[in-house]
XYZ file of C-alpha atoms in Angstrom:
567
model
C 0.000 0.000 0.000
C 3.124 2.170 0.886
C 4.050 2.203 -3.313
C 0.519 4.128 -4.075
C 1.379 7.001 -1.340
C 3.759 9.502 -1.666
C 6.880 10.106 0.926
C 4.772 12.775 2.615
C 1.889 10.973 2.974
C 4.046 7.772 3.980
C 5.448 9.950 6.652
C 2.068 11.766 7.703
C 0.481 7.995 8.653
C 3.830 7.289 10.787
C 3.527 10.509 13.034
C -0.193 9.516 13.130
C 0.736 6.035 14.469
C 2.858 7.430 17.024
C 0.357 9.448 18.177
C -2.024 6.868 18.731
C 0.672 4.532 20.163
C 1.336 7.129 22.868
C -2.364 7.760 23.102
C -4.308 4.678 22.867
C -1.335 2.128 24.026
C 0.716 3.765 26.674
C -2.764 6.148 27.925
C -1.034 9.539 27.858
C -2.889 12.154 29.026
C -4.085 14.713 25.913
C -1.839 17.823 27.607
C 0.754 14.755 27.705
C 0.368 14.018 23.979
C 0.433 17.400 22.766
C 3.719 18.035 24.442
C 5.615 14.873 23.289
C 4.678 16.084 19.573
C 5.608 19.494 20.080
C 9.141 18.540 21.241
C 9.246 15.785 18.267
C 8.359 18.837 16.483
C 11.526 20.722 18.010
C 13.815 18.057 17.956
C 12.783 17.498 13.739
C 13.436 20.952 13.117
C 16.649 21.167 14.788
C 18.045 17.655 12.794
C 17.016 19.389 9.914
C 18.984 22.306 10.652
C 21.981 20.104 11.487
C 21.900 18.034 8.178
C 21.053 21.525 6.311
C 24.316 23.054 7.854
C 26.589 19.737 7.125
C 25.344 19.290 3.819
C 26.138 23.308 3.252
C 29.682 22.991 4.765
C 30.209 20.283 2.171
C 29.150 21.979 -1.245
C 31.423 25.048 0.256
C 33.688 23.066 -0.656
C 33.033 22.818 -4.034
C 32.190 25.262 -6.629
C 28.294 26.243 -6.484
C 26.057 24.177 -9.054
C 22.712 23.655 -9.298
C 22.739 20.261 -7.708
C 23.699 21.954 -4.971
C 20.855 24.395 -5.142
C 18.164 21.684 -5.626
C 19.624 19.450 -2.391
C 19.586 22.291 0.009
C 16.267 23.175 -1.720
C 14.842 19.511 -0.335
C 14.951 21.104 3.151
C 13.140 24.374 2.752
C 10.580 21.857 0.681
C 10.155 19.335 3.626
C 6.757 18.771 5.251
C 6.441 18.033 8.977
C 4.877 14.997 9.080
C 3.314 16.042 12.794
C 1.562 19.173 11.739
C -1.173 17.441 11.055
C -1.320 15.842 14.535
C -0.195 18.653 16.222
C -3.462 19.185 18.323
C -6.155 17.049 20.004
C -8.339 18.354 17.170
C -6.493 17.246 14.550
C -5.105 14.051 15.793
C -9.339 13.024 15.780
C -9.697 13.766 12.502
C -6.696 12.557 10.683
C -7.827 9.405 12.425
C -11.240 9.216 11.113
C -10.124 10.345 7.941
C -7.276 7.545 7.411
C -7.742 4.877 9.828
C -11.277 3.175 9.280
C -12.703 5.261 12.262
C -15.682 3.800 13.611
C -17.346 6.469 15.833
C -19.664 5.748 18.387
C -23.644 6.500 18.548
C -25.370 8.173 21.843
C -28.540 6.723 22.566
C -30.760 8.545 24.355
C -32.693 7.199 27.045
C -34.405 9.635 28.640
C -34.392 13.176 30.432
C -32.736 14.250 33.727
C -32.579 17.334 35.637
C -29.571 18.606 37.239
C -27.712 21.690 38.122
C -25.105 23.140 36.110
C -22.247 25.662 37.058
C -23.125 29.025 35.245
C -20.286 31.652 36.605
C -20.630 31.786 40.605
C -24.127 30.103 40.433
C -25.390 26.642 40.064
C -28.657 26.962 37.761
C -31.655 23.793 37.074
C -30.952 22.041 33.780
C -32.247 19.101 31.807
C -29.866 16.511 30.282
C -29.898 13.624 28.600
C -29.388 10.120 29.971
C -27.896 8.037 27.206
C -25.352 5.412 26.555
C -22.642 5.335 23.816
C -22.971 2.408 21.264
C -20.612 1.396 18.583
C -22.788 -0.037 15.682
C -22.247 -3.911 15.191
C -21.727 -3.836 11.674
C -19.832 -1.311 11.112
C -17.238 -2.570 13.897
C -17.277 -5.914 11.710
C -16.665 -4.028 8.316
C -13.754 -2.375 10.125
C -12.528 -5.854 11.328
C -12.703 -7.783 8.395
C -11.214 -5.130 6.534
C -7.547 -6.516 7.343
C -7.413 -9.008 4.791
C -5.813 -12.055 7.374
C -8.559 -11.749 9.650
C -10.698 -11.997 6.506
C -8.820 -14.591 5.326
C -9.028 -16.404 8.334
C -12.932 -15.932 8.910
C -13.952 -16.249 5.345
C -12.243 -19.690 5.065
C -14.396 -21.176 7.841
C -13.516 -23.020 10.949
C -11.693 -26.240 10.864
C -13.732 -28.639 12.999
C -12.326 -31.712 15.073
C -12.388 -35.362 14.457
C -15.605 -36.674 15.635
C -16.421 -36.845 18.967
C -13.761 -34.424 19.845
C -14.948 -30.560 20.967
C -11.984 -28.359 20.407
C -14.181 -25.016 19.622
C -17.224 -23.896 19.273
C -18.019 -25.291 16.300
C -17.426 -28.196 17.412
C -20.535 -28.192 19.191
C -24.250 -29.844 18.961
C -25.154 -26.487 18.883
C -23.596 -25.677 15.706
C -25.798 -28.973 13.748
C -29.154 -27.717 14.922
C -28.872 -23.729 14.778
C -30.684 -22.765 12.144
C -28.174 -20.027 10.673
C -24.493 -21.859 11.259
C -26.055 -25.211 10.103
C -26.632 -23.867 6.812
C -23.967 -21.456 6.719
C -20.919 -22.480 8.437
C -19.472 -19.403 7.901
C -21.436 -17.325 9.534
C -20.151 -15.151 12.348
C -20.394 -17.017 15.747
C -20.455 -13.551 17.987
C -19.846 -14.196 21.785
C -20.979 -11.491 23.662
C -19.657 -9.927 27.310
C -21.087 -7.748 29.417
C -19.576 -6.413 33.045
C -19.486 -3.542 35.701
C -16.727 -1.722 36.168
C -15.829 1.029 38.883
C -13.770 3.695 37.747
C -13.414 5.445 41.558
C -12.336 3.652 44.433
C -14.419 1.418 44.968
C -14.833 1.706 48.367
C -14.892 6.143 48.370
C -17.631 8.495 48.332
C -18.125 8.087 44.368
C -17.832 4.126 43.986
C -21.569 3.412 43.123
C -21.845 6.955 41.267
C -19.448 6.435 38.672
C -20.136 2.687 37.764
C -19.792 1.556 34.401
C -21.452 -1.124 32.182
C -19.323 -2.505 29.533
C -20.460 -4.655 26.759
C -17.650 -6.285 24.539
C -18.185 -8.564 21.639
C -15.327 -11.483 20.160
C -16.250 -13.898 16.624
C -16.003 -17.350 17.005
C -14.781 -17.529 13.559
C -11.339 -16.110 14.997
C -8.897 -19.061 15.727
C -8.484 -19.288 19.715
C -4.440 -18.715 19.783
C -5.811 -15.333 18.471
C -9.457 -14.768 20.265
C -7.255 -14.700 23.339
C -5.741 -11.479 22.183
C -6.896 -8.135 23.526
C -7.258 -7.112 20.209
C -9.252 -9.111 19.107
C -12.029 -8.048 21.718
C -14.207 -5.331 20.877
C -15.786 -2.768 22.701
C -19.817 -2.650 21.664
C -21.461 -0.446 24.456
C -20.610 1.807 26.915
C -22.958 3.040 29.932
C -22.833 4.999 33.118
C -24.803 2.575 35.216
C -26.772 5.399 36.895
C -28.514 6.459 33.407
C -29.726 3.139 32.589
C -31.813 3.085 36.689
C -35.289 3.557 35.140
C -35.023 1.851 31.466
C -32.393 -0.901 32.411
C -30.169 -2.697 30.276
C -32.664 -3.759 28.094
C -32.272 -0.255 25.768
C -28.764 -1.275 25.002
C -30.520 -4.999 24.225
C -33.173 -3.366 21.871
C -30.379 -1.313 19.971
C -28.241 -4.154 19.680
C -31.071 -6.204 18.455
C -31.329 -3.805 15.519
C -28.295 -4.608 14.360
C -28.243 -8.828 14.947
C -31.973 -8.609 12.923
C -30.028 -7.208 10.240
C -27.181 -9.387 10.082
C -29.001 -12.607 10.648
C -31.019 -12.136 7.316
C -27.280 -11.338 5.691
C -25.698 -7.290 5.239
C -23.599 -6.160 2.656
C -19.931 -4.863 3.432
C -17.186 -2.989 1.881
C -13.978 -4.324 2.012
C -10.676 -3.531 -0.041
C -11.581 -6.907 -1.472
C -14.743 -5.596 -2.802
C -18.214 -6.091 -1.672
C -19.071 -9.193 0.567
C -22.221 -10.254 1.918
C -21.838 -11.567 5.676
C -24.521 -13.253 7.951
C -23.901 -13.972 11.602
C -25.590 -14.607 15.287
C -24.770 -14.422 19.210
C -23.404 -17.849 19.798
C -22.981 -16.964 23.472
C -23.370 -14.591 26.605
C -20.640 -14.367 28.498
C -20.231 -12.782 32.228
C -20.557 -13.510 35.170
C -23.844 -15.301 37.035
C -25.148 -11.554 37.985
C -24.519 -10.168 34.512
C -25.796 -13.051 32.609
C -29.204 -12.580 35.023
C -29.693 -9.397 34.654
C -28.988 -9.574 30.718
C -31.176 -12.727 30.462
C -34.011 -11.629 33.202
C -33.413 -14.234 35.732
C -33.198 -13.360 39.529
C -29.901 -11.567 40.139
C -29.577 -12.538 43.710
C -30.555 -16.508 43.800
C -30.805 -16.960 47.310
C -34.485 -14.706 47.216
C -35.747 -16.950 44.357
C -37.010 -20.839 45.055
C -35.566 -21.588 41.106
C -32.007 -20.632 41.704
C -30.419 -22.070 38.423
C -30.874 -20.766 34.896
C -30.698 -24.148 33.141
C -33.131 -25.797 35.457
C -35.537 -25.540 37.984
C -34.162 -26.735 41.272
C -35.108 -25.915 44.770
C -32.753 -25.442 47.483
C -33.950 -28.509 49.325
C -33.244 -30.859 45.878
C -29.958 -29.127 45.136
C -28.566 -30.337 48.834
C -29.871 -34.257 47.451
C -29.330 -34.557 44.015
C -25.848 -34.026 42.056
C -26.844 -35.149 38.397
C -28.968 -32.858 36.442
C -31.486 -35.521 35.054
C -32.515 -35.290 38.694
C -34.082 -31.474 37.605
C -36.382 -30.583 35.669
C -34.485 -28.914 32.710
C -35.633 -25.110 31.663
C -36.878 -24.680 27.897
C -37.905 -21.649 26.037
C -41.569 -22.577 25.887
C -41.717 -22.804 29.245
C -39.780 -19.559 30.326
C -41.975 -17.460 27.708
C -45.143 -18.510 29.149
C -43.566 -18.451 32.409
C -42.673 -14.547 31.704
C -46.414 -13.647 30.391
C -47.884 -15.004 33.786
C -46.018 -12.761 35.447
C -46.863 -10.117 32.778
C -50.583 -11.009 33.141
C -50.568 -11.137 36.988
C -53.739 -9.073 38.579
C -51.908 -7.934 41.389
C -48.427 -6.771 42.801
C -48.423 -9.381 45.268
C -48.962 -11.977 42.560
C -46.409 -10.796 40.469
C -43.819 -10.602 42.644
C -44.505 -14.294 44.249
C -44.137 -15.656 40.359
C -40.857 -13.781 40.295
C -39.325 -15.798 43.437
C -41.433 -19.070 42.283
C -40.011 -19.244 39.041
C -36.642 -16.922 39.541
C -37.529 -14.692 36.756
C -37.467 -10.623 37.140
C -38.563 -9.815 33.786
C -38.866 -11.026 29.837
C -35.672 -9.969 28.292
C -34.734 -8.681 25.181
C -32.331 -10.813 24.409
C -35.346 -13.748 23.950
C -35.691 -11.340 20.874
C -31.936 -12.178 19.314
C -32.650 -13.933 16.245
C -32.187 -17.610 16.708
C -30.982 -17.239 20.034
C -31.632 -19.774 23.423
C -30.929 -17.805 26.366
C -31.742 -21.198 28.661
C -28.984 -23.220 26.088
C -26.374 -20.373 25.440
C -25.610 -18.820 28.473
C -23.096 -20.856 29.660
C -21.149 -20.896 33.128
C -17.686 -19.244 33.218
C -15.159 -21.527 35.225
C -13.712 -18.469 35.717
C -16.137 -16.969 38.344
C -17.409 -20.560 38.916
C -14.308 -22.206 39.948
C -11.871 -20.263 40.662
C -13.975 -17.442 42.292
C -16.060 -19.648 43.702
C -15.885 -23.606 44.217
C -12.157 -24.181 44.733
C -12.213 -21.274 47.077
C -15.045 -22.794 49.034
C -13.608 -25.835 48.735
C -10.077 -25.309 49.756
C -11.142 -23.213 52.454
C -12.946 -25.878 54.143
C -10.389 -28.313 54.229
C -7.696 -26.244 55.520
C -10.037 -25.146 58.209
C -11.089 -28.809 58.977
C -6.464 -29.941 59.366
C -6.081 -26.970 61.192
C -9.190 -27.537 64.301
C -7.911 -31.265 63.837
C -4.264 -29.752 64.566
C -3.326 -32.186 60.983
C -1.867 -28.687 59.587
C -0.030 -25.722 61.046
C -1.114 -22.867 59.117
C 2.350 -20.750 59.357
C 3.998 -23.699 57.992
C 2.099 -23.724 55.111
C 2.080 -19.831 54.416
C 5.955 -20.515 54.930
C 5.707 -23.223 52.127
C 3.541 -20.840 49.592
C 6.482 -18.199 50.098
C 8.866 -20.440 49.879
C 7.825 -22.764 47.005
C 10.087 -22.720 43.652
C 7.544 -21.052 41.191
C 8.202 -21.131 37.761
C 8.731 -18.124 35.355
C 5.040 -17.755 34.327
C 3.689 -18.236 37.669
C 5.885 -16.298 39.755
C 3.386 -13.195 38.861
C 0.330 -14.919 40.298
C 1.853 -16.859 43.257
C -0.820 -17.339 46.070
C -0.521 -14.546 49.155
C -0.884 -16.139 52.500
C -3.569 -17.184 54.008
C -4.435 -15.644 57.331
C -6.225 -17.349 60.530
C -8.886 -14.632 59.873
C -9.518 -15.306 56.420
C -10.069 -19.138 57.212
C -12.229 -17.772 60.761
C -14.651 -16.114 58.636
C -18.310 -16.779 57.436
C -17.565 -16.046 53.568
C -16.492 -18.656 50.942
C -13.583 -16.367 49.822
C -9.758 -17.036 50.409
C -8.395 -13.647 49.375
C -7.376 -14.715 46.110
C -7.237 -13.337 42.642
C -8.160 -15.801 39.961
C -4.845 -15.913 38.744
C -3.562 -16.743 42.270
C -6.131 -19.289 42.566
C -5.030 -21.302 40.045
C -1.474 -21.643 40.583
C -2.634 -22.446 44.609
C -4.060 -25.219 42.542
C -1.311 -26.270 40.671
C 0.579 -26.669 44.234
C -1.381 -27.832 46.675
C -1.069 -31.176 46.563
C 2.543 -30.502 47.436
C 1.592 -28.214 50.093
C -0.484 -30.353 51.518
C 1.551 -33.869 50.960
C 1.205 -34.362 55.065
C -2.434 -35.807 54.249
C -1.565 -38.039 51.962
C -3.468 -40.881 52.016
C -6.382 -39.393 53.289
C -10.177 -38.513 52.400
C -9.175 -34.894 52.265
C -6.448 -35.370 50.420
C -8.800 -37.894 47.422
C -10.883 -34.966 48.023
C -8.837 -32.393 46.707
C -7.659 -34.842 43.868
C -10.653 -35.126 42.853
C -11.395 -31.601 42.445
C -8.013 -30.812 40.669
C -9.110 -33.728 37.664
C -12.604 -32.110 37.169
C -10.805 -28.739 37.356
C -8.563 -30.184 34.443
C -11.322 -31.502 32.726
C -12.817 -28.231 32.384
C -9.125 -25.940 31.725
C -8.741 -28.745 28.782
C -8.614 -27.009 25.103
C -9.611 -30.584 23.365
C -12.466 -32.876 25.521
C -13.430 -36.135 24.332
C -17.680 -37.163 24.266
C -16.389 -40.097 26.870
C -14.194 -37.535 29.157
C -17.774 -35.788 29.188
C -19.525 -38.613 30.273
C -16.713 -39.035 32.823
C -16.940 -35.446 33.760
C -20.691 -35.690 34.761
C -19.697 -39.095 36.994
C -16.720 -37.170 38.520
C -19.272 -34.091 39.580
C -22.028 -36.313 41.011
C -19.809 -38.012 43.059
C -17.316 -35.309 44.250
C -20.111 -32.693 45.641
C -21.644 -36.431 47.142
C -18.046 -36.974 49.179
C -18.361 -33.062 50.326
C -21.025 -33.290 51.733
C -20.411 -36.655 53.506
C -16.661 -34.392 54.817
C -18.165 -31.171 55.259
C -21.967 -32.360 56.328
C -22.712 -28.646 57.995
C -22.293 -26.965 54.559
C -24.711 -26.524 51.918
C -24.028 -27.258 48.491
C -23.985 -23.235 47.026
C -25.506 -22.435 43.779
C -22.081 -22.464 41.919
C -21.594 -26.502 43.228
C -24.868 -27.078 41.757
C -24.163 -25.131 38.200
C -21.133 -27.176 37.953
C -23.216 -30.362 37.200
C -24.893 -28.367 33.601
C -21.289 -28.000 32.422
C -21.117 -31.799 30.468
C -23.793 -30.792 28.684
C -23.109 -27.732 27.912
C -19.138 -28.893 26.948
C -21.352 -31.121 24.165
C -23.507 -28.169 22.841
C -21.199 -25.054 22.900
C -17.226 -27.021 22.810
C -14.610 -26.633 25.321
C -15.672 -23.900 28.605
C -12.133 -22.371 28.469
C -13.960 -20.883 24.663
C -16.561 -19.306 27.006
C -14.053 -18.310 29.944
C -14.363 -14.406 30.785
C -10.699 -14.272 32.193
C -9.254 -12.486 29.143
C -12.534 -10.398 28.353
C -11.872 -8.789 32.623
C -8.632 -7.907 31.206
C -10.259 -6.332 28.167
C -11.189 -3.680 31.125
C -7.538 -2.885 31.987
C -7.247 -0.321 28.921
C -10.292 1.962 29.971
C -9.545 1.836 34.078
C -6.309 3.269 32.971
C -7.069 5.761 30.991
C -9.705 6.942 33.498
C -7.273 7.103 35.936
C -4.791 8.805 33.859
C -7.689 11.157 32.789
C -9.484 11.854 36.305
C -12.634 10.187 34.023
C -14.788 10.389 37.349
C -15.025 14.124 37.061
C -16.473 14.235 33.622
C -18.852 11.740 34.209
């Protein structure tokens, strides 16, 4: 592409790319920006002073000619390649001009009143309450115009030997869908949606300046590269305070326009040319809160008698039964006419005792994504459900049972999680210890990050090789092969089948070892994942690890900004 520009406009795109390096990569502030290009700026005049002077001393030498006035001539000719980035101003719309800008849409959702600063007074005002939205397809023309992505989507997904799940397409899903079962092509999007808190979250302004990212990834995108931050995509951004009376279903209904229209197949422009593309949400992603507030269900489980999305179990059956043909499964049919009774319900009273009955707030919008099963394609991050939630629990209780039993001194084994010979790639996320207070308390938690979670796992066997040969020790065993199981990138159909044995009779032996505990909701979720391994492929596909660190680029360029005062 460089051979159709000229050297000016070869050099113009290079100052541009620096800009947005130091912008967009390394979150310079704008003041910060505009000061590294003015002294770029400097520095290029001065060089070309320099050069200008050495080159002059050197045709002194020589008798004039008028090579020598067209040389020195170059310099008075030369263009600064950063004047046209030389301000904020600028640097936005050389950007949109030559780098496929896609610029974001604000939705409104309403009116607010507020006071505004107007000179020493502070006068009533009405604003609007929106959300910023960054239209579907056009994010996907701007994808697939680099021509390897294109390449690599356009060519279709190379699926697995039979009875093998490697990715998504791997899955049963994939045969029945109406769209990717006739067009194999078609773009699987997995969608993400999450809070963030740009303030402290435990200041004056935590819940005030609480955001609600949604991010989208294609399925289509091999998984060595879907794991890149790059390759996730913001969709929607919204202060969580503006969406209080319509909720997130207005970012739902605007999203919907866009899946409507690329379900029945949009035209794009590439550099190829024009190219039809079709596609579909394969999967939400998130979190058990997100996904039930995107999907309608109950956010907080323990006020609903249905506490599971896929089925509908009681809290009584989920203490007794570990296999989910024990539970009556959840369908669509049944969760639309489930959401018009509470629709039709006479009274408030009514209403609300169909909402804990059947663990349903409201009818979504996402029921109205085109071919899409919220009950089937919501699947359970291992993230939040493992890692932030069973092994956790899990680990916790043991410990707590070898230390009353005086089988385990708990400073020893800090000592040994200091002291343990970590390797390169874990030596970032090696466990803190654990304190007699953390293990004292009520909570489930351990005062680990996921990442230090799972290298605790990786180790504690070894940590714990005193109890070798014990029940607790099986126990823990047994929870590192399911744990493996579901980290695995390739699963076999009879590893499933093993998977779903492994479950039933692991949460059996906790509560035979730990009989005052109750089996929590995320024990009981953990029994849906087999069959959700044979509909959707592998869970690490559907893992939201690398999607939380999708929010590292815009908590640090709040805090870089101060984004809580413009909010």
């Amino acid at each position: 592409m460089n051979d159709e520009l000229s050297s000016d406009d070869v050099l113009s795109r290079h100052a541009t790319a620096i800009v947005m390096t130091a912008r967009e990569k390394h979150h310079l502030s704008q003041s910060g920006v505009n000061d590294v290009v003015a002294e770029v700026q400097a520095y290029q005049a001065q060089l070309l002073n320099s050069l200008r002077s050495q080159l002059q001393t050197v045709f002194n030498r020589h008798a004039g000619s008028e090579l020598q006035r067209e040389a020195l001539g170059l310099f008075d000719s030369f263009k600064d390649p950063f004047a046209a980035v030389s301000t904020s101003y600028r640097q936005d719309s050389v950007i949109k001009e030559k780098f496929n800008f896609v610029e974001a849409e604000e939705v409104s959702v309403g009116l607010a009143v507020c006071r505004q600063k107007r000179k020493n007074q502070r006068d009533l005002a009405i604003k609007n309450k929106c959300f910023h939205y960054i239209p579907l397809i056009k994010s996907l023309e701007q994808l697939m115009s680099h021509p390897k992505i294109f390449a690599m989507i356009n060519g279709g997904s190379q699926k697995c030997s039979s009875g093998y799940f490697y990715d998504i397409i791997d899955g049963e899903l994939m045969l029945s869908h109406p769209l990717f079962s006739s067009r194999p092509s078609a773009l699987q999007i997995i969608l993400y949606s999450d809070e963030i808190e740009i303030c402290n979250p435990l200041g004056s302004h935590a819940s005030k300046n609480k955001l609600l990212m949604f991010y989208y990834t294609l399925g289509n995108i091999n998984p060595k590269y879907r794991s890149k931050l790059a390759s996730i995509r913001l969709l929607a951004i919204a202060k969580q305070s503006e969406l209080s009376e319509c909720g997130v279903d207005a970012i739902l209904a605007r999203l919907h326009e866009d899946l409507v229209k690329l379900y029945n197949g949009v035209k794009i422009h590439l550099p190829c040319g024009e190219h039809e593309i079709y596609g579909a949400v394969v999967s939400v992603c998130g979190d058990t809160l997100a996904q039930h507030e995107l999907c309608g269900f109950k956010e907080g489980v323990g006020f609903a008698y249905s506490k599971c999305r896929h089925c509908e179990c009681s809290f009584e059956d989920m203490q007794m039964f570990f296999n989910d043909e024990n539970f009556e499964q959840r369908t669509l049919e049944r969760h639309i006419r489930q959401c018009s009774d509470i629709e039709k319900a006479s009274t408030e009273y009514l209403r609300n005792s169909l909402k804990t009955t059947y663990g349903i707030n409201r009818r979504s919008k996402v029921m109205d994504f085109p071919a899409f099963n919220l009950i089937h394609q919501t699947p359970q991050d291992i993230m939040h459900v493992i890692l932030e939630g069973i092994a956790p629990l899990e680990i916790k209780c043991i410990l707590k049972q070898l230390v009353l039993l005086g089988q385990l001194d708990l400073d020893a084994f800090n000592a040994d999680i200091i002291g343990f010979p970590y390797s390169p790639q874990d030596t970032r996320d090696r466990p803190s210890p654990i304190a007699y207070s953390t293990l004292a308390s009520n909570d489930n938690k351990l005062k680990q990050s996921s990442g230090q979670m799972l290298v605790l796992l990786k180790i504690v066997p070894f940590l714990l090789d005193v109890i070798k040969g014990t029940a607790y020790f099986s126990f823990i065993l047994e929870l590192l092969e399911i744990i493996h199981i579901l980290f695995s990138p390739v699963i076999n159909l009879e590893t499933t089948d093993k998977l779903k044995v492994l479950i039933e009779l692991h949460l059996k032996h906790f509560k035979e070892l730990f009989s005052e505990n109750n089996i929590t909701p995320k024990q009981h979720y953990l029994i849906h994942v087999p069959s959700q391994i044979k509909l959707l492929g592998p869970m690490l596909r559907h893992m939201c690890m690398r999607f939380k660190s999708k929010h590292c680029f815009f908590l640090k360029m709040g805090f870089k900004s101060k984004f809580q005062k413009c909010l």
